[in-house]
Short mmCIF file of C-alpha atoms and ligand atoms in Angstrom, two decimals:
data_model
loop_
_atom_site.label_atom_id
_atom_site.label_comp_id
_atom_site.label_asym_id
_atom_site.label_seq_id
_atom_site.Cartn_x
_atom_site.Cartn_y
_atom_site.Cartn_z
CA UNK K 213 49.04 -33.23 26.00
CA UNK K 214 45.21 -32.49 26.05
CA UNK K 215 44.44 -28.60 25.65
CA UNK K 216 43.58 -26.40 27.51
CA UNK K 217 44.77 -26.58 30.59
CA UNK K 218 45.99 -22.94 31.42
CA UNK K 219 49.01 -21.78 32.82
CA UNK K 220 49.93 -23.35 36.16
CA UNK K 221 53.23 -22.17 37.78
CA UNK K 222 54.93 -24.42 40.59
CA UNK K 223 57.55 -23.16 43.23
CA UNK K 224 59.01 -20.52 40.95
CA UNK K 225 62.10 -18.64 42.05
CA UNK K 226 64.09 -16.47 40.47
CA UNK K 227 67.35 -15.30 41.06
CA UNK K 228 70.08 -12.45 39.15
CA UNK K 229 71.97 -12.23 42.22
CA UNK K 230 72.42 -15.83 43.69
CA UNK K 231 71.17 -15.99 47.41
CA UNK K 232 68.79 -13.04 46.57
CA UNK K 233 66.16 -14.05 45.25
CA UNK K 234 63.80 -11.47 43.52
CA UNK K 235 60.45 -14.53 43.23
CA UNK K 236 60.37 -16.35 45.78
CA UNK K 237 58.39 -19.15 45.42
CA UNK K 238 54.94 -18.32 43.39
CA UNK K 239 52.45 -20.77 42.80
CA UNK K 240 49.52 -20.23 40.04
CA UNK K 241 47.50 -22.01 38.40
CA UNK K 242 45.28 -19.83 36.09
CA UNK K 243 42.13 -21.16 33.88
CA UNK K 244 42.79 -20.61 30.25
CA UNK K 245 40.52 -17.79 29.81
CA UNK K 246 39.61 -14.89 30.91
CA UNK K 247 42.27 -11.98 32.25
CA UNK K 248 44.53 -12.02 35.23
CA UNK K 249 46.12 -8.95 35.70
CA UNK K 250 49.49 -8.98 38.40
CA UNK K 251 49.49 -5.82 40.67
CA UNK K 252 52.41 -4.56 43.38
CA UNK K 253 54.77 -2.29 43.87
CA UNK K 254 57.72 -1.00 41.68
CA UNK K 255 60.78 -3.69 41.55
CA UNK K 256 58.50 -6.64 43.32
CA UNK K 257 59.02 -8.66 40.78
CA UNK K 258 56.12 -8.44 38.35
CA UNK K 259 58.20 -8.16 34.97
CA UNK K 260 60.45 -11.06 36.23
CA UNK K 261 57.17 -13.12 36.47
CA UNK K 262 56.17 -12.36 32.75
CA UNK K 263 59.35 -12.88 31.34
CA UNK K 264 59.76 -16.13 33.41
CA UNK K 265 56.34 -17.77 31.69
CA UNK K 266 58.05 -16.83 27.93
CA UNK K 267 61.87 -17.75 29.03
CA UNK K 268 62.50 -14.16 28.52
CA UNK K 269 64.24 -14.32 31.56
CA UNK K 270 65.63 -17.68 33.09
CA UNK K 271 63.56 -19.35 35.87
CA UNK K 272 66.71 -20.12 38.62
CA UNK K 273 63.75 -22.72 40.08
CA UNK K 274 59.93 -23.82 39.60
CA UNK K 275 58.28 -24.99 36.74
CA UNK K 276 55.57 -23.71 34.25
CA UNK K 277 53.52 -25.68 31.80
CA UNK K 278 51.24 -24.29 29.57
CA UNK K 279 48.07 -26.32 28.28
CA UNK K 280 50.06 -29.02 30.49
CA UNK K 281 53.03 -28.81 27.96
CA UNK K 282 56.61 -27.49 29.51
CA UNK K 283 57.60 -23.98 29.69
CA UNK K 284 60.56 -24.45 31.96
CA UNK K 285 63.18 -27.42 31.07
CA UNK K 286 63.37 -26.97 27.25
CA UNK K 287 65.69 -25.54 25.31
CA UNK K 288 66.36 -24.86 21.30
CA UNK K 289 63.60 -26.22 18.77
CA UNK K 290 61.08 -27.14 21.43
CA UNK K 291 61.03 -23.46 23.37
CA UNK K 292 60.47 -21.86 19.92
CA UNK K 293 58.79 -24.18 19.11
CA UNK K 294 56.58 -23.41 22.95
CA UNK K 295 57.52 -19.36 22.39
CA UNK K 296 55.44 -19.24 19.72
CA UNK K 297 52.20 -20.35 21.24
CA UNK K 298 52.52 -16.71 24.06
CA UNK K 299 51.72 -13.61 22.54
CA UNK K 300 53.43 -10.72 24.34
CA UNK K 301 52.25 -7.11 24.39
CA UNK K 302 55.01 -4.48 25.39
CA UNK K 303 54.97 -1.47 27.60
CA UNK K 304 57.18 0.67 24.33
CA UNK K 305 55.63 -1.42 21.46
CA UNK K 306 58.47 -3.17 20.57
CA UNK K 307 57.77 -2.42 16.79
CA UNK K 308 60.28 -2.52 13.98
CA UNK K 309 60.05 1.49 13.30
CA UNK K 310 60.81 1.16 9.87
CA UNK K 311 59.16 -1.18 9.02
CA UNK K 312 54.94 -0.59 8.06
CA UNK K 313 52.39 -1.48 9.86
CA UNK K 314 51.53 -3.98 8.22
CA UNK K 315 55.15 -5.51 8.31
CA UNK K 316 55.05 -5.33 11.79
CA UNK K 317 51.72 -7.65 12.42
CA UNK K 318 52.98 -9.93 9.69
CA UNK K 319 55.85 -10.34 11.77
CA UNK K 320 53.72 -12.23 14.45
CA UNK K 321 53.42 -15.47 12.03
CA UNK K 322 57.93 -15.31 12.17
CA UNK K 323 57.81 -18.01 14.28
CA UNK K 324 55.51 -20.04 11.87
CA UNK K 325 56.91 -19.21 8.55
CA UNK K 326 60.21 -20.64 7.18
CA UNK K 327 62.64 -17.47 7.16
CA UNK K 328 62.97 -17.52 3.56
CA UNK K 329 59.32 -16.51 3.10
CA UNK K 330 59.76 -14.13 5.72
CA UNK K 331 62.86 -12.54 3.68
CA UNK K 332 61.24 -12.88 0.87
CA UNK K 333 58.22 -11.84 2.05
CA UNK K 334 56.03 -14.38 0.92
CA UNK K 335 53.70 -14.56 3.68
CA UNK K 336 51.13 -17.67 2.98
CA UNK K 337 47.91 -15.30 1.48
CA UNK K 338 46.06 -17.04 5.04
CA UNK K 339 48.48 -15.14 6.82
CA UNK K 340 47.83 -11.87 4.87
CA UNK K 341 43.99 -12.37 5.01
CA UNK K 342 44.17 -12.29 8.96
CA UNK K 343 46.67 -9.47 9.35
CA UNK K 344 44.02 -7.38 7.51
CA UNK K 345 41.33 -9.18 9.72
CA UNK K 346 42.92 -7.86 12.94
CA UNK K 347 44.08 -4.37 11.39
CA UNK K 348 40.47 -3.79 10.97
CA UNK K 349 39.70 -5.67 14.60
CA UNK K 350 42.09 -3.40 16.04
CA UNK K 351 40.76 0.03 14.22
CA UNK K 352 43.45 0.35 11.70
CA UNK K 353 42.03 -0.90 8.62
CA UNK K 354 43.40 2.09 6.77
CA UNK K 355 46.77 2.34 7.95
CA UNK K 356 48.12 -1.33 6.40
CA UNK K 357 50.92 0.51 4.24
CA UNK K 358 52.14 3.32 6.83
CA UNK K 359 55.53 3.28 8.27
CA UNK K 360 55.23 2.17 12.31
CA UNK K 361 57.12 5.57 13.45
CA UNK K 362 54.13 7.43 11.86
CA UNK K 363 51.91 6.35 14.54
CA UNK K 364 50.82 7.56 17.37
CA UNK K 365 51.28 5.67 20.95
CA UNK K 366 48.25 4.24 21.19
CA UNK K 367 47.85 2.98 17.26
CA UNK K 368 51.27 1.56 18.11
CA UNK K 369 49.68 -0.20 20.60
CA UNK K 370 47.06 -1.77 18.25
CA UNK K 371 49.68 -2.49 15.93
CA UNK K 372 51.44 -4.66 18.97
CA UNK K 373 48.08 -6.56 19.92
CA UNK K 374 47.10 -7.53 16.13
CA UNK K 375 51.15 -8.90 15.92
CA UNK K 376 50.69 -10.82 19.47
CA UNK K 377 46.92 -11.99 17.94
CA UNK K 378 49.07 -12.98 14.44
CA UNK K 379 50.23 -15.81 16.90
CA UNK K 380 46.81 -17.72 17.13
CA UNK K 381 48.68 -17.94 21.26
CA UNK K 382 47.34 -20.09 23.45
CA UNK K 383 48.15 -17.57 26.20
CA UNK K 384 49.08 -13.55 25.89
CA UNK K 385 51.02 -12.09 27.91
CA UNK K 386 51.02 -8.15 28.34
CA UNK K 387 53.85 -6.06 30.38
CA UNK K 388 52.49 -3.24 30.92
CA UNK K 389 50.60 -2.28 28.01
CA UNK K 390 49.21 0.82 28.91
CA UNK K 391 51.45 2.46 31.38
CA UNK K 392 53.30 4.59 28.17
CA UNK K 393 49.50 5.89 27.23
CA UNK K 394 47.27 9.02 28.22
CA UNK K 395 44.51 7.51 30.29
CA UNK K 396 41.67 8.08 27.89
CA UNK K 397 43.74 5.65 25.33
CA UNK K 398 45.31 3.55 28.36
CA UNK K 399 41.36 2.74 28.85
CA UNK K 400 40.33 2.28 24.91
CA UNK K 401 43.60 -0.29 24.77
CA UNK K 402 42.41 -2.39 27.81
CA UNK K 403 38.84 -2.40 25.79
CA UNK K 404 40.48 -3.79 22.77
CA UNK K 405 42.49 -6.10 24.54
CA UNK K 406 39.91 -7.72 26.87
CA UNK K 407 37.16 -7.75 23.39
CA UNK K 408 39.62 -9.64 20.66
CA UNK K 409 40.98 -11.92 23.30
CA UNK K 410 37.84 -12.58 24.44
CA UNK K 411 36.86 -13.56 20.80
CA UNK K 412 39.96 -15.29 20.11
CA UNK K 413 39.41 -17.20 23.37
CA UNK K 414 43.10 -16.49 24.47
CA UNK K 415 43.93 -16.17 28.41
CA UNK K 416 45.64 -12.74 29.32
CA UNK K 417 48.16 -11.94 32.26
CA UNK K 418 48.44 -8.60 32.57
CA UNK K 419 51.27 -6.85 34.75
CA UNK K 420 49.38 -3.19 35.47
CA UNK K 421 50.80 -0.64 37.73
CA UNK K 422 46.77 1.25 37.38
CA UNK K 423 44.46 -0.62 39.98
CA UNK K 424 41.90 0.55 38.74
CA UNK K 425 42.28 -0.57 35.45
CA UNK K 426 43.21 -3.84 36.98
CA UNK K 427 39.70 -3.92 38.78
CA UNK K 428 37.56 -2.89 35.74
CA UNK K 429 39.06 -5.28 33.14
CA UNK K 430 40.47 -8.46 35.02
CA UNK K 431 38.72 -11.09 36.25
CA UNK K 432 41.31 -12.51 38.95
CA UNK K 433 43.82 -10.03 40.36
CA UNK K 434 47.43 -11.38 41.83
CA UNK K 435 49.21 -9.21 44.13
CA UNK K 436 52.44 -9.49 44.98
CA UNK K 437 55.28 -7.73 47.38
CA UNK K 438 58.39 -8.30 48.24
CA UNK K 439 58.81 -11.35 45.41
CA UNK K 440 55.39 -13.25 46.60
CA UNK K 441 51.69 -13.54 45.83
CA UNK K 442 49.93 -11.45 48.45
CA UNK K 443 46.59 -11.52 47.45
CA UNK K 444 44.82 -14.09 44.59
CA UNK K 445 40.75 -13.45 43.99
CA UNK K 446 38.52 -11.53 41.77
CA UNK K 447 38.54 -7.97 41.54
CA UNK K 448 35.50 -7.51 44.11
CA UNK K 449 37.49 -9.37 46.89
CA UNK K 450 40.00 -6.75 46.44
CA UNK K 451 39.88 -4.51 49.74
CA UNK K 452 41.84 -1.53 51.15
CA UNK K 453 43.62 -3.46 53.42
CA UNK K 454 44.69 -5.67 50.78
CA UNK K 455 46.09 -2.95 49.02
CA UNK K 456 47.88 -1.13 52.47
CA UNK K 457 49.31 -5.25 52.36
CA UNK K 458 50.84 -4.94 48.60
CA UNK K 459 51.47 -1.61 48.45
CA UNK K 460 52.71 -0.07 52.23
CA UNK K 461 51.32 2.95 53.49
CA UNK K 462 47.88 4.72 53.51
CA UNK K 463 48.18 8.10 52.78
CA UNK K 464 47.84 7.49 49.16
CA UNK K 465 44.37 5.48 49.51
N1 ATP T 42 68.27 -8.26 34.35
C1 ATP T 42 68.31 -8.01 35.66
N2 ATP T 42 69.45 -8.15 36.36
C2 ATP T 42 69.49 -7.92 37.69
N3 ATP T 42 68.42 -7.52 38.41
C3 ATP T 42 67.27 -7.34 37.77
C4 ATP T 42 67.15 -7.57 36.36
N4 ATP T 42 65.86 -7.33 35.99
C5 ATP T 42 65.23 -6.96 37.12
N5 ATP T 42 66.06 -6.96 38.17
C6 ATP T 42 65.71 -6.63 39.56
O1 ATP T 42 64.67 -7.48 39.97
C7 ATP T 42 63.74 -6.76 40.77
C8 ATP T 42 62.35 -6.93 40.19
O2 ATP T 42 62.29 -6.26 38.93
P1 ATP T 42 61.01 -6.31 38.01
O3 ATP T 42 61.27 -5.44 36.82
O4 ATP T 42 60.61 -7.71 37.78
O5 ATP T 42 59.92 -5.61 38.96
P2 ATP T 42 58.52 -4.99 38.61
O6 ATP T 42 57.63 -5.35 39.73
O7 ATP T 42 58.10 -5.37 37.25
O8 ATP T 42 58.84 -3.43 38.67
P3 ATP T 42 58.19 -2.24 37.81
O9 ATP T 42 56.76 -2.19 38.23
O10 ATP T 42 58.95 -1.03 38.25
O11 ATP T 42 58.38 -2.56 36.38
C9 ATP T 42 64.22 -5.32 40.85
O12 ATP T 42 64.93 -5.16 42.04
C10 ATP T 42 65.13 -5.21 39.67
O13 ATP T 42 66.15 -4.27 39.91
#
């Protein structure tokens, strides 16, 4: 299949409970650049819709093809195989604690390297040479050798997006990222995540509970309620009664 095609997303449903569906039928077809970030309300279904794209969680219908190869449909050698080309960026890091820093971004090129390098760990010296690229990209040249659960939230954070960037993906994917940070950092890790993907050329969906956020660093913003895309535009289209739509309610605007 030719590249870059983006992510497009047909009829997708999703179902834990049969008969109650928790997606219910999004369509998306999203340019492969540039940062969509998902907005709505708690339990709408915003995590389900990440998860879906990375088989995280099962699609019950729809399908999903990335750079117009299949997401949904595959199973075994060929969704690792597809896994490996989506980054993903966790709300709690998701790092091995014990492990160092350095460990952990290593860990990114698992799906690459034949496990008894990885046990060994005999990473190819290419691999090494861009871990230390993106420690320093990510402002954490010095701290290579330091055990993850010496690290603040926010260097865990950089830790997670040089791992995801280990990847060369095609497509990142980010649950959110920032939502377990002060603002201050919450704002310096949407910086460092819209700059090295930017570089790196790598589409971003973002699921962000901050608006705000959402407005400053995405350049399309979905918004969904009740298990559907409400809203689908840049961030400027984006207008109080869209929000009253997504979210219920004024009094908080
Ligand atoms: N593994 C699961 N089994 C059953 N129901 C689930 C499961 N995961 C999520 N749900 C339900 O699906 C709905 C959507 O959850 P989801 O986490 O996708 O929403 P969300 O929009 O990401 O919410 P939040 O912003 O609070 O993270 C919720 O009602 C949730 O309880």
């Amino acid at each position: 299949m030719s590249a870059r095609q983006g992510l497009v997303i047909k009829g997708l449903v999703k179902e834990y409970v049969p008969g109650k569906p928790v997606l219910r039928g999004i369509d998306l077809d999203l340019a492969p650049e540039g940062i969509t970030a998902i907005i709505g309300p708690s339990g709408t279904g915003k995590s389900t819709l990440i998860r879906c794209i990375n088989r995280l969680v099962e699609p019950t219908r729809g399908e999903i093809t990335l750079d117009g190869a299949p997401l949904t449909g595959i199973s075994g050698g060929q969704l690792r195989l597809a896994r490996r080309r989506i980054g993903m960026v966790f709300q709690e890091y998701n790092l091995v604690e014990r492990l160092t820093v350095m460990e952990n971004v290593l860990s990114g090129r698992l799906g690459y390297v034949p496990l008894w390098r990885a046990w060994l760990r005999k990473y190819p010296a290419e691999d090494i040479a861009l871990a230390f690229e993106l420690l320093d990209a990510v402002g954490l040249p010095d701290h290579a050798t330091r055990r993850a659960d010496a690290l603040s939230g926010g260097q865990r954070q950089r830790v997670g997006i040089a791992r995801a960037l280990m990847q060369r993906p095609a497509l990142l994917l980010a649950d959110e990222p920032t939502s377990s940070l002060d603002p201050k950092t919450a704002v310096e890790i949407m910086e460092l995540l819209a700059r090295l993907t930017q570089a790196a050329n790598v589409p971003v969906v973002i699921n962000i509970h901050n608006v705000e956020l959402a407005k400053r660093f995405a350049n399309r913003i979905v918004g969904m309620e009740g298990g559907r895309v409400v809203f689908d535009g840049p961030p400027g289209d984006l207008q109080p009664h869209h929000l009253r739509q997504i979210y219920g309610g004024e009094d908080w605007l």
